[in-house]
Coordinates of C-alpha atoms in Angstrom, one line a residue:
M10 CA 2.4 -1.9 -31.4
A11 CA 1.4 -2.8 -27.9
Q12 CA 3.5 -5.9 -27.9
Q13 CA 6.6 -4.1 -29.2
H14 CA 6.1 -1.4 -26.6
F15 CA 5.8 -4.0 -23.9
L16 CA 9.1 -5.6 -24.9
T17 CA 10.9 -2.3 -24.9
Q18 CA 9.6 -1.4 -21.4
F19 CA 10.3 -4.7 -19.7
S20 CA 13.2 -7.1 -20.3
D21 CA 12.3 -10.8 -20.8
K22 CA 15.8 -11.8 -19.6
P23 CA 15.4 -14.3 -16.6
R24 CA 17.2 -12.9 -13.6
Y25 CA 14.9 -13.0 -10.5
N26 CA 14.4 -16.0 -8.3
T27 CA 11.0 -16.8 -6.7
K28 CA 11.8 -15.1 -3.4
A29 CA 12.8 -11.9 -5.1
V30 CA 9.6 -11.8 -7.1
A31 CA 7.4 -12.3 -4.0
Q32 CA 9.2 -9.4 -2.3
E33 CA 8.9 -7.2 -5.4
T34 CA 5.2 -7.9 -6.0
G35 CA 3.8 -8.7 -2.6
V36 CA 2.2 -11.8 -4.1
P37 CA 3.0 -15.0 -2.3
A38 CA 5.1 -17.5 -4.2
D39 CA 2.5 -20.2 -3.9
T40 CA -0.1 -17.9 -5.6
F41 CA 1.9 -17.0 -8.7
R42 CA 3.2 -20.6 -9.1
A43 CA -0.5 -21.7 -9.0
W44 CA -1.3 -19.1 -11.8
E45 CA 1.6 -20.6 -13.8
R46 CA 0.3 -24.1 -13.4
R47 CA -3.3 -23.3 -14.2
Y48 CA -3.0 -20.6 -16.8
G49 CA 0.6 -20.6 -18.1
V50 CA 1.1 -17.0 -16.7
P51 CA 3.7 -15.9 -15.8
R52 CA 6.3 -17.9 -17.8
P53 CA 9.6 -18.2 -15.9
Q54 CA 12.5 -20.0 -17.3
R55 CA 14.4 -22.8 -15.5
T56 CA 18.0 -23.0 -14.4
E57 CA 20.0 -26.2 -15.0
G58 CA 19.1 -27.1 -11.5
G59 CA 15.4 -26.7 -12.2
H60 CA 14.9 -23.5 -10.3
R61 CA 12.5 -20.8 -11.7
L62 CA 14.0 -17.5 -12.9
Y63 CA 11.6 -14.6 -13.7
S64 CA 12.1 -11.6 -15.9
E65 CA 11.0 -8.0 -15.5
R66 CA 8.2 -8.9 -17.9
D67 CA 7.0 -11.6 -15.5
I68 CA 7.1 -9.2 -12.6
A69 CA 5.0 -6.6 -14.5
T70 CA 2.5 -9.3 -15.4
I71 CA 2.2 -10.5 -11.8
R72 CA 1.7 -6.9 -10.5
W73 CA -1.0 -6.3 -13.1
L74 CA -2.9 -9.5 -12.2
R75 CA -2.5 -8.7 -8.5
D76 CA -4.2 -5.3 -8.9
R77 CA -7.0 -6.6 -11.1
T78 CA -7.8 -9.3 -8.5
A79 CA -7.6 -6.6 -5.8
E80 CA -10.3 -4.7 -7.7
G81 CA -12.6 -7.7 -7.5
L82 CA -11.9 -9.8 -10.6
T83 CA -11.2 -13.5 -10.3
I84 CA -7.8 -14.6 -11.5
S85 CA -9.4 -16.3 -14.5
Q86 CA -11.3 -13.1 -15.4
A87 CA -8.1 -11.0 -15.0
I88 CA -6.1 -13.4 -17.3
A89 CA -8.9 -13.4 -19.8
L90 CA -8.9 -9.6 -19.8
M91 CA -5.1 -9.6 -20.2
T92 CA -5.0 -12.0 -23.1
D93 CA -8.4 -11.2 -24.6
G94 CA -8.6 -14.9 -25.6
N95 CA -5.2 -14.7 -27.4
E96 CA -2.1 -15.6 -25.4
A97 CA 0.0 -13.5 -27.6
N98 CA -2.1 -10.4 -27.1
L99 CA -0.3 -7.8 -24.8
S100 CA -2.7 -4.9 -25.3
W101 CA -3.5 -5.1 -21.6
L102 CA -0.4 -3.2 -20.9
S103 CA -1.9 -0.1 -22.4
T104 CA -3.7 0.3 -19.1
A105 CA -0.4 0.0 -17.3
V106 CA 2.3 1.9 -19.3
D107 CA 2.6 4.6 -21.9
T108 CA 5.3 5.8 -24.2
E109 CA 6.4 8.8 -22.1
P110 CA 9.2 8.7 -19.4
H111 CA 7.9 7.3 -16.1
T112 CA 9.4 9.8 -13.7
W113 CA 7.8 10.2 -10.3
E114 CA 7.3 13.9 -11.1
R115 CA 5.4 13.2 -14.3
L116 CA 3.3 10.5 -12.7
N117 CA 2.5 12.8 -9.8
S118 CA 1.4 15.6 -12.1
R119 CA -0.8 13.3 -14.1
L120 CA -2.4 11.7 -11.1
F121 CA -3.1 15.1 -9.5
S122 CA -4.8 16.3 -12.7
A123 CA -6.9 13.1 -13.0
L124 CA -8.1 13.2 -9.4
T125 CA -8.9 16.9 -9.4
D126 CA -10.7 16.4 -12.8
F127 CA -12.9 13.7 -11.1
D128 CA -11.5 11.2 -13.7
S129 CA -11.3 7.8 -11.9
T130 CA -10.7 5.9 -15.1
R131 CA -7.6 8.0 -15.9
A132 CA -6.4 7.8 -12.3
E133 CA -6.7 4.0 -12.4
Q134 CA -4.6 3.9 -15.5
I135 CA -1.9 6.0 -14.0
L136 CA -1.8 3.9 -10.9
G137 CA -1.6 0.9 -13.2
E138 CA 1.5 2.3 -14.8
G139 CA 3.1 2.8 -11.4
F140 CA 2.2 -0.7 -10.1
A141 CA 3.5 -2.3 -13.3
L142 CA 6.8 -0.6 -13.0
Y143 CA 7.5 -0.2 -9.2
P144 CA 6.8 -2.1 -5.9
M145 CA 3.5 -1.2 -4.4
E146 CA 5.0 0.5 -1.4
E147 CA 7.0 2.9 -3.6
V148 CA 3.9 3.8 -5.6
F149 CA 2.0 4.8 -2.4
L150 CA 4.9 6.6 -0.8
K151 CA 6.3 8.4 -3.9
L152 CA 3.1 8.9 -6.0
V153 CA -0.1 8.6 -4.0
Q154 CA 1.0 10.2 -0.7
P155 CA 2.6 13.3 -2.3
V156 CA -0.3 13.8 -4.5
M157 CA -2.8 13.6 -1.6
V158 CA -0.7 16.1 0.4
E159 CA -0.7 18.5 -2.5
I160 CA -4.4 18.1 -3.0
G161 CA -4.9 18.9 0.7
E162 CA -2.7 21.9 0.6
Q163 CA -4.4 23.2 -2.6
W164 CA -7.8 22.8 -0.9
H165 CA -6.7 24.7 2.2
A166 CA -5.4 27.4 -0.1
G167 CA -8.8 27.6 -1.9
R168 CA -7.4 26.6 -5.2
I169 CA -9.5 23.4 -5.5
T170 CA -13.0 22.6 -4.2
V171 CA -13.8 20.5 -1.2
T172 CA -15.6 18.1 -3.6
A173 CA -12.4 17.5 -5.5
E174 CA -10.6 16.8 -2.3
H175 CA -13.3 14.4 -1.1
F176 CA -13.3 12.6 -4.5
A177 CA -9.6 12.1 -4.4
T178 CA -9.7 10.9 -0.8
Q179 CA -12.5 8.4 -1.5
F180 CA -10.7 7.1 -4.6
V181 CA -7.5 6.4 -2.6
R182 CA -9.5 4.9 0.3
R183 CA -11.2 2.5 -2.0
K184 CA -7.9 1.4 -3.4
L185 CA -6.3 0.9 0.0
S186 CA -9.3 -0.9 1.4
S187 CA -9.4 -3.3 -1.5
L188 CA -5.7 -4.1 -1.1
F189 CA -6.1 -4.5 2.6
N190 CA -9.0 -7.0 2.2
T191 CA -7.0 -8.9 -0.4
Y192 CA -3.9 -9.4 1.7
N193 CA -5.4 -9.4 5.2
I194 CA -4.9 -12.6 7.2
T195 CA -6.4 -14.1 10.4
D196 CA -3.1 -15.3 11.7
G197 CA 0.4 -13.8 11.2
R198 CA 3.6 -12.7 12.7
G199 CA 1.9 -10.8 15.5
L200 CA -1.3 -8.8 16.1
V201 CA -1.2 -5.1 15.4
L202 CA -4.1 -2.8 16.4
L203 CA -4.3 0.4 14.3
A204 CA -6.4 3.4 15.1
C205 CA -6.6 7.2 14.7
A206 CA -6.8 9.7 17.6
P207 CA -10.3 10.5 18.9
S208 CA -10.8 13.7 16.8
E209 CA -8.6 12.5 13.8
Q210 CA -10.7 12.1 10.7
H211 CA -7.8 11.7 8.2
D212 CA -7.1 8.0 8.1
L213 CA -5.4 7.4 4.8
G214 CA -2.0 7.3 6.3
V215 CA -2.9 4.7 8.9
L216 CA -4.8 2.7 6.3
M217 CA -1.7 2.7 4.1
L218 CA 0.2 1.4 7.1
A219 CA -2.4 -1.4 7.5
V220 CA -1.8 -2.4 3.8
F221 CA 2.0 -2.4 4.2
L222 CA 1.8 -4.5 7.4
V223 CA -0.5 -7.2 6.0
R224 CA 1.7 -7.5 2.9
H225 CA 4.6 -8.2 5.3
G226 CA 2.7 -11.0 7.1
W227 CA 1.3 -9.2 10.1
Q228 CA -2.2 -9.7 11.4
V229 CA -3.9 -6.3 11.5
I230 CA -7.1 -5.1 13.1
Y231 CA -7.9 -1.7 11.7
L232 CA -10.2 0.5 13.7
G233 CA -10.3 3.6 11.5
P234 CA -10.7 7.3 12.3
E235 CA -12.0 9.0 15.5
V236 CA -11.5 6.2 18.0
P237 CA -12.4 7.3 21.6
V238 CA -9.7 6.5 24.1
R239 CA -12.0 4.6 26.5
D240 CA -13.2 2.3 23.6
L241 CA -9.6 1.9 22.4
I242 CA -8.5 0.7 25.9
D243 CA -11.4 -1.7 26.2
T244 CA -10.6 -3.2 22.8
V245 CA -6.9 -3.5 23.8
R246 CA -7.9 -5.4 27.0
H247 CA -10.1 -7.7 25.0
L248 CA -7.8 -8.4 22.1
Q249 CA -4.4 -8.2 23.8
P250 CA -2.5 -7.1 20.7
D251 CA 1.3 -7.2 20.5
I252 CA 1.3 -3.5 19.6
V253 CA -1.1 -0.6 19.4
A254 CA -0.3 2.0 16.8
V255 CA -2.2 5.3 16.6
A256 CA -2.0 8.3 14.3
A257 CA -2.6 12.0 14.4
S258 CA -2.3 14.7 11.8
T259 CA -2.8 17.8 13.9
T260 CA -1.4 19.1 17.2
E261 CA -4.8 18.9 18.8
S262 CA -5.3 15.2 17.8
A263 CA -1.7 14.4 18.8
T264 CA -2.2 15.7 22.4
Q265 CA -5.2 13.4 22.7
L266 CA -2.9 10.5 22.3
L267 CA -1.2 11.3 25.6
E268 CA -4.0 9.7 27.6
A269 CA -4.2 6.7 25.3
G270 CA -0.4 6.1 25.5
R271 CA -0.3 6.4 29.3
S272 CA -3.3 4.1 29.8
I273 CA -2.0 1.5 27.4
T274 CA 1.6 1.4 28.8
A275 CA 0.1 1.2 32.3
L276 CA -1.9 -2.0 31.5
P277 CA -0.9 -5.2 33.4
P278 CA 1.0 -7.9 31.5
P279 CA 0.9 -8.8 28.8
T280 CA 1.3 -5.1 28.2
P281 CA 1.3 -4.3 24.5
H282 CA 3.8 -1.9 22.9
F283 CA 2.5 1.6 22.2
G284 CA 3.5 3.4 19.0
Y285 CA 2.4 6.5 17.3
G286 CA 3.0 8.6 14.2
G287 CA 1.4 10.9 11.7
R288 CA 1.8 14.3 10.1
A289 CA 1.6 16.1 13.4
F290 CA 4.8 14.5 14.7
N291 CA 6.6 15.0 11.4
L292 CA 5.8 18.7 11.4
N293 CA 6.4 19.2 15.1
P294 CA 9.1 16.8 16.5
M295 CA 8.8 18.5 19.9
L296 CA 5.5 16.5 20.4
I297 CA 7.5 13.3 20.4
Q298 CA 9.3 14.3 23.6
R299 CA 5.9 14.4 25.5
M300 CA 4.6 11.0 24.3
P301 CA 5.0 7.7 26.0
G302 CA 5.9 4.7 23.7
A303 CA 7.7 4.7 20.4
F304 CA 7.6 7.1 17.5
L305 CA 7.1 4.8 14.6
G306 CA 8.7 6.9 11.9
R307 CA 7.9 9.5 9.2
D308 CA 6.1 7.3 6.8
A309 CA 4.4 3.9 6.6
Q310 CA 7.5 2.0 5.5
E311 CA 9.5 3.3 8.5
A312 CA 6.6 2.4 10.7
V313 CA 6.6 -1.2 9.4
D314 CA 10.3 -1.5 10.1
T315 CA 10.0 0.0 13.6
I316 CA 7.1 -2.3 14.5
A317 CA 9.2 -5.3 13.3
D318 CA 12.1 -4.1 15.5
L319 CA 9.9 -3.5 18.6
L320 CA 8.2 -6.9 18.4
S321 CA 11.4 -8.9 17.6
S322 CA 13.2 -7.3 20.5
S323 CA 10.4 -8.3 22.9
R324 CA 10.4 -12.0 22.0

């Protein structure tokens, strides 16, 4: 039954080249080609010219293996779990897909329920569905982020407990931290320094940006929440990053970034770019007019694109 369901959910028709698969999954081509050589997974077909072509089924497989290794399994352990000692066994997909429609609305509702019920196992399964079907960035922007916003609003309204909000936050933070550690590199397209405003405790958005950036080949140093301005400036002087990106979710924390922005943009050459973003600027665009530097965008994907544009124009 699992095998039949797998085949109905994902086509095995070869249509994606290696570059497209790397872009869809965030897994470097060298990595999944090594999996193919050592373990026979995935199983691309070859064109007459000898080039690999992958199917939707291959992409789902690579995504599933990517997430198991991000959770701490070795690739051999993940493949053993997937095949359960039998190369024809596809029961692993039961942790990634089910028989109901995979609309974002339904996924959001199920993830909200799992997190507010303190059910990490069910939440992992729902994320597994998303990661098997969609690119990682889409899962975080269309599933995880809206659910966390809803949980925050429900908590402020007194409809869920602070413990449920904390549980959900820590669940997402662990997932993002695991992915960041998996993809992070010591050398990349440029050095990006990420931090939150001095009084800003909510760091999931900037941590999500860190994951998106390292998946696109940027070197990232992530400083986390509540970074004092003086310490941030000292760190900028020491590391000389290409860009400093800071986040704020409230008007109070956003105004604290004025000092940071003015200090960073006044540094002697090589002066880094200064960028900012966060919920505060999305809700109150008037704040943008007061800030030095560049508004990075309304979400993590826009911020990645803006950072790429800023650094490419300065080279």
